[in-house]
CSV table of C-alpha atoms and ligand atoms in Angstrom, one decimal:
chain,number,residue,atom,x,y,z
A,25,MET,CA,0.0,0.0,0.0
A,26,ARG,CA,2.9,2.4,0.6
A,27,LYS,CA,4.9,2.6,-2.5
A,28,PRO,CA,8.7,2.5,-1.8
A,29,PHE,CA,10.4,5.9,-2.2
A,30,ILE,CA,14.1,6.2,-2.6
A,31,ALA,CA,15.7,9.6,-2.9
A,32,GLY,CA,19.3,10.6,-3.5
A,33,ASN,CA,20.6,13.6,-1.5
A,34,TRP,CA,23.6,14.8,-3.4
A,35,LYS,CA,24.5,17.4,-0.7
A,36,MET,CA,27.2,19.9,-1.8
A,37,ASN,CA,28.6,17.5,-4.4
A,38,THR,CA,29.0,17.2,-8.1
A,39,ASP,CA,29.8,19.9,-10.7
A,40,ALA,CA,27.8,21.0,-13.7
A,41,ALA,CA,29.1,18.2,-16.0
A,42,GLY,CA,29.0,15.7,-13.2
A,43,ALA,CA,25.4,16.5,-12.2
A,44,SER,CA,24.2,16.1,-15.8
A,45,ALA,CA,26.1,12.9,-16.3
A,46,LEU,CA,24.8,11.4,-13.0
A,47,ALA,CA,21.2,12.3,-13.8
A,48,ALA,CA,21.5,11.0,-17.4
A,49,GLY,CA,23.1,7.8,-16.2
A,50,LEU,CA,20.3,7.2,-13.7
A,51,ALA,CA,17.6,8.0,-16.2
A,52,LYS,CA,19.1,5.3,-18.5
A,53,ALA,CA,19.8,2.8,-15.8
A,54,LEU,CA,16.3,3.1,-14.2
A,55,ALA,CA,14.3,3.2,-17.4
A,56,GLY,CA,11.2,1.1,-16.9
A,57,VAL,CA,11.3,1.1,-13.1
A,58,THR,CA,7.8,1.9,-12.0
A,59,THR,CA,7.3,0.1,-8.7
A,60,VAL,CA,9.6,2.5,-6.8
A,61,ASP,CA,9.3,6.3,-6.6
A,62,VAL,CA,12.7,7.7,-7.2
A,63,ALA,CA,14.0,11.2,-6.7
A,64,VAL,CA,17.3,13.0,-6.9
A,65,CYS,CA,18.1,16.2,-4.9
A,66,PRO,CA,21.1,18.0,-6.5
A,67,PRO,CA,22.5,21.4,-5.4
A,68,PHE,CA,20.2,24.3,-6.3
A,69,VAL,CA,22.4,25.6,-9.1
A,70,TYR,CA,22.2,22.3,-10.9
A,71,LEU,CA,18.4,21.7,-10.6
A,72,GLN,CA,17.7,23.1,-14.0
A,73,ARG,CA,20.3,21.0,-15.9
A,74,VAL,CA,19.3,17.9,-13.9
A,75,ALA,CA,15.7,18.5,-14.8
A,76,GLU,CA,16.7,18.6,-18.5
A,77,ALA,CA,18.7,15.4,-18.1
A,78,LEU,CA,15.8,13.7,-16.4
A,79,ALA,CA,13.2,14.8,-19.0
A,80,GLY,CA,11.1,11.8,-20.1
A,81,SER,CA,12.2,9.6,-17.2
A,82,THR,CA,10.2,8.7,-14.1
A,83,ILE,CA,12.8,10.1,-11.8
A,84,ARG,CA,11.6,13.1,-9.9
A,85,LEU,CA,13.5,16.1,-8.9
A,86,GLY,CA,13.9,17.4,-5.3
A,87,ALA,CA,15.7,20.3,-3.6
A,88,GLN,CA,17.8,20.0,-0.5
A,89,ASP,CA,16.3,23.0,1.2
A,90,VAL,CA,14.0,26.0,0.7
A,91,TYR,CA,13.0,29.3,2.3
A,92,PHE,CA,9.5,29.8,3.6
A,93,GLU,CA,8.8,33.3,2.2
A,94,ASP,CA,7.3,33.8,-1.3
A,95,ASN,CA,9.8,36.4,-2.5
A,96,GLY,CA,11.5,39.6,-1.4
A,97,ALA,CA,14.7,40.7,0.4
A,98,PHE,CA,16.1,37.4,1.6
A,99,THR,CA,19.5,37.4,0.2
A,100,GLY,CA,20.8,33.9,-0.8
A,101,GLU,CA,17.5,32.2,-0.3
A,102,ILE,CA,15.3,30.2,-2.7
A,103,SER,CA,11.5,30.1,-2.7
A,104,CYS,CA,9.0,27.2,-3.3
A,105,ALA,CA,7.8,29.0,-6.4
A,106,MET,CA,11.4,29.0,-7.8
A,107,LEU,CA,11.7,25.3,-7.1
A,108,LYS,CA,8.4,24.6,-8.9
A,109,ASP,CA,9.7,26.7,-11.8
A,110,VAL,CA,12.6,24.3,-12.3
A,111,CYS,CA,10.3,21.3,-12.0
A,112,CYS,CA,10.9,20.1,-8.5
A,113,THR,CA,8.4,17.8,-6.8
A,114,TYR,CA,10.1,17.3,-3.4
A,115,VAL,CA,12.0,19.4,-0.9
A,116,ILE,CA,14.2,17.9,1.9
A,117,VAL,CA,13.5,19.9,5.0
A,118,GLY,CA,15.3,19.8,8.3
A,119,HIS,CA,18.2,17.6,7.3
A,120,SER,CA,20.5,17.0,10.2
A,121,GLU,CA,23.3,19.0,8.5
A,122,ARG,CA,21.0,22.0,8.3
A,123,ARG,CA,20.0,21.5,11.9
A,124,HIS,CA,23.5,20.9,13.3
A,125,VAL,CA,25.9,22.6,10.9
A,126,ILE,CA,23.8,25.6,9.7
A,127,GLY,CA,21.8,25.9,13.0
A,128,GLU,CA,18.2,25.6,11.8
A,129,THR,CA,15.6,25.4,14.6
A,130,ASP,CA,12.4,23.3,14.7
A,131,ALA,CA,10.4,26.5,14.4
A,132,LEU,CA,12.1,27.4,11.1
A,133,ILE,CA,11.8,23.9,9.9
A,134,ASN,CA,8.1,24.0,10.6
A,135,LYS,CA,7.6,27.2,8.6
A,136,LYS,CA,9.4,25.5,5.7
A,137,VAL,CA,7.3,22.4,5.9
A,138,ALA,CA,4.1,24.5,5.9
A,139,ALA,CA,5.3,26.6,2.9
A,140,VAL,CA,6.3,23.6,0.9
A,141,ILE,CA,2.9,21.9,1.3
A,142,ALA,CA,1.0,25.2,0.7
A,143,SER,CA,3.0,25.6,-2.6
A,144,GLY,CA,2.0,22.1,-3.8
A,145,LEU,CA,5.5,20.7,-3.3
A,146,GLN,CA,6.1,17.6,-1.1
A,147,PRO,CA,8.4,17.9,1.9
A,148,ILE,CA,10.7,15.1,3.1
A,149,LEU,CA,11.0,16.0,6.8
A,150,CYS,CA,14.1,14.7,8.4
A,151,ALA,CA,14.5,13.8,12.1
A,152,GLY,CA,17.2,12.0,13.9
A,153,GLU,CA,19.2,11.8,17.2
A,154,LEU,CA,22.8,12.5,17.9
A,155,LEU,CA,25.0,9.7,19.2
A,156,GLU,CA,25.1,11.2,22.7
A,157,GLU,CA,21.3,11.4,22.6
A,158,ARG,CA,21.0,7.7,21.7
A,159,GLU,CA,23.5,6.7,24.3
A,160,ALA,CA,21.5,8.7,26.9
A,161,GLY,CA,18.3,6.8,26.0
A,162,LYS,CA,16.8,9.9,24.4
A,163,THR,CA,16.3,8.7,20.8
A,164,GLU,CA,12.5,8.5,21.1
A,165,SER,CA,12.0,11.8,22.8
A,166,VAL,CA,14.4,13.6,20.4
A,167,VAL,CA,12.9,12.1,17.2
A,168,ALA,CA,9.3,12.5,18.4
A,169,GLY,CA,10.0,16.1,19.4
A,170,GLN,CA,11.4,17.0,16.0
A,171,ILE,CA,8.5,15.4,14.3
A,172,ARG,CA,5.8,17.0,16.5
A,173,LYS,CA,7.4,20.5,16.1
A,174,GLY,CA,8.2,20.1,12.4
A,175,LEU,CA,4.6,19.1,11.7
A,176,ALA,CA,2.9,21.7,14.0
A,177,GLY,CA,-0.2,23.0,12.3
A,178,ILE,CA,-0.1,20.5,9.5
A,179,THR,CA,-3.5,18.9,9.0
A,180,ALA,CA,-4.3,15.2,8.4
A,181,GLU,CA,-5.3,16.0,4.8
A,182,GLN,CA,-2.0,17.9,4.2
A,183,MET,CA,-0.1,14.8,5.5
A,184,ALA,CA,-0.7,13.1,2.2
A,185,ALA,CA,2.1,15.3,0.8
A,186,VAL,CA,4.6,14.4,3.6
A,187,THR,CA,7.4,11.9,3.7
A,188,ILE,CA,9.4,11.5,7.0
A,189,ALA,CA,13.0,10.5,6.9
A,190,TYR,CA,14.5,9.0,10.0
A,191,GLU,CA,18.2,9.7,9.9
A,192,PRO,CA,20.3,8.9,13.0
A,193,VAL,CA,23.0,11.6,12.9
A,194,TRP,CA,25.6,9.1,14.0
A,195,ALA,CA,25.0,7.0,10.9
A,196,ILE,CA,25.2,9.8,8.3
A,197,GLY,CA,28.3,9.7,6.2
A,198,THR,CA,30.0,7.6,8.8
A,199,GLY,CA,29.7,4.1,7.3
A,200,ARG,CA,28.0,3.1,10.5
A,201,THR,CA,24.5,2.1,9.5
A,202,ALA,CA,21.7,1.6,12.0
A,203,THR,CA,20.9,-2.1,12.2
A,204,ALA,CA,17.7,-3.1,10.6
A,205,ALA,CA,16.3,-3.7,14.1
A,206,GLN,CA,17.4,-0.2,15.2
A,207,ALA,CA,15.8,1.4,12.2
A,208,GLN,CA,12.5,-0.6,12.5
A,209,GLU,CA,12.2,0.3,16.2
A,210,VAL,CA,12.3,4.0,15.5
A,211,HIS,CA,10.2,3.8,12.4
A,212,ALA,CA,7.5,1.9,14.3
A,213,MET,CA,7.6,4.6,17.0
A,214,ILE,CA,7.2,7.3,14.4
A,215,ARG,CA,4.2,5.5,12.8
A,216,GLU,CA,2.6,5.2,16.2
A,217,LEU,CA,3.3,8.9,16.9
A,218,LEU,CA,1.6,9.8,13.6
A,219,GLY,CA,-1.4,7.7,14.7
A,220,GLU,CA,-1.5,9.8,18.0
A,221,MET,CA,-1.0,13.1,16.3
A,222,TYR,CA,-3.5,12.4,13.5
A,223,ASN,CA,-5.3,9.1,12.9
A,224,GLU,CA,-4.7,5.5,11.8
A,225,ARG,CA,-5.1,6.4,8.1
A,226,VAL,CA,-2.3,9.0,8.3
A,227,ALA,CA,-0.1,6.6,10.2
A,228,ALA,CA,-0.7,3.8,7.6
A,229,GLN,CA,-0.3,6.0,4.5
A,230,THR,CA,2.8,8.1,5.5
A,231,ARG,CA,6.1,6.9,4.0
A,232,ILE,CA,9.0,6.8,6.4
A,233,GLN,CA,12.5,6.6,4.8
A,234,TYR,CA,15.6,5.6,6.6
A,235,GLY,CA,18.8,7.5,5.9
A,236,GLY,CA,22.4,7.0,7.2
A,237,SER,CA,25.1,5.1,5.3
A,238,ALA,CA,22.4,3.2,3.2
A,239,LYS,CA,24.1,1.4,0.4
A,240,PRO,CA,23.6,-1.5,-2.0
A,241,SER,CA,24.8,-4.1,0.5
A,242,ASN,CA,22.3,-3.1,3.3
A,243,THR,CA,19.3,-2.1,1.2
A,244,ALA,CA,17.5,-5.4,1.2
A,245,GLU,CA,17.9,-5.8,5.0
A,246,LEU,CA,16.7,-2.3,5.8
A,247,MET,CA,13.8,-2.4,3.3
A,248,ALA,CA,12.7,-5.8,4.7
A,249,ASN,CA,11.4,-4.0,7.8
A,250,ALA,CA,7.6,-3.5,7.9
A,251,ASP,CA,7.9,0.2,8.7
A,252,VAL,CA,10.9,1.1,6.4
A,253,ASP,CA,9.3,2.5,3.2
A,254,GLY,CA,12.3,3.9,1.5
A,255,LEU,CA,15.7,5.4,1.8
A,256,LEU,CA,17.3,8.8,1.8
A,257,VAL,CA,20.7,8.1,0.3
A,258,GLY,CA,23.7,10.4,0.5
A,259,GLY,CA,27.1,9.0,-0.5
A,260,ALA,CA,25.8,6.0,-2.4
A,261,GLY,CA,23.5,8.3,-4.4
A,262,LEU,CA,26.5,9.8,-6.1
A,263,LYS,CA,27.3,6.7,-8.1
A,264,VAL,CA,25.0,5.6,-10.9
A,265,ASP,CA,25.8,1.9,-10.3
A,266,ASP,CA,25.2,2.0,-6.5
A,267,PHE,CA,22.1,4.1,-6.6
A,268,ALA,CA,20.6,2.1,-9.4
A,269,ALA,CA,21.4,-1.2,-7.7
A,270,MET,CA,19.6,-0.1,-4.6
A,271,ILE,CA,16.5,0.8,-6.5
A,272,LYS,CA,16.6,-2.4,-8.5
A,273,THR,CA,16.9,-4.4,-5.2
A,274,VAL,CA,13.7,-2.8,-4.0
A,275,ALA,CA,11.9,-2.9,-7.4
B,234,LIG,P1,24.8,9.1,3.8
B,234,LIG,O1,23.8,10.4,3.9
B,234,LIG,O2,24.0,8.1,3.0
B,234,LIG,O3,26.0,9.6,3.1
B,234,LIG,O4,25.0,8.6,5.2
B,234,LIG,C1,22.4,10.3,4.1
B,234,LIG,C2,21.8,11.6,4.3
B,234,LIG,O5,22.4,12.5,5.0
B,234,LIG,O6,20.7,11.9,3.7
């Protein structure tokens, strides 16, 4: 009932030629794949050329961030309308690197989620605990708090647009993947939380991705979990062969 959804977060990687080549390579490698929703999220400046390289394919385009205002004096920021202009479907919001490196707050993330949904784009809301929070037994309270605050004011109907990504910060870019059991435990907690915050229908329909050193060799194990509906992929999403292999494993 929940269609698997795998997204590549390219972060601050690639260059103009590399972004086009990666997108074109994926479009070719994944031609005919219809049982998995696939998206790539390149840096802002390459969105347009990646959109061109993906034309005619089923791979969707996503942005890595957005600003919540419509337009105006916000130097350096990008609006939802601009992302729609370059054919984006998804926007990653509240990635841990934006929370912990750039300093985004839950309040800002919530404004972004609301603006993304209002614009007709679809947010991928990220949540995840730091290693010291996990070791202190705070995983559930940290993740639940980020999700509650990130989704404040979002209605059950609007939740149809939302994907949640559980990304334990200690697993991102470290090669240290959460075990399938660790991922499932948090994903099940998130689904239960959505049931409490909304209703059973929202809990059952919302896709929850796992992110953090996901790669071809652990894709099947992670995706075998009942509540893991997809992956948000960093490093392995930068190689056509690896990303395509992950999607084909799931398809
Ligand atoms: P990683 O990144 O796959 O390189 O660990 C995942 C993410 O941050 O989305």
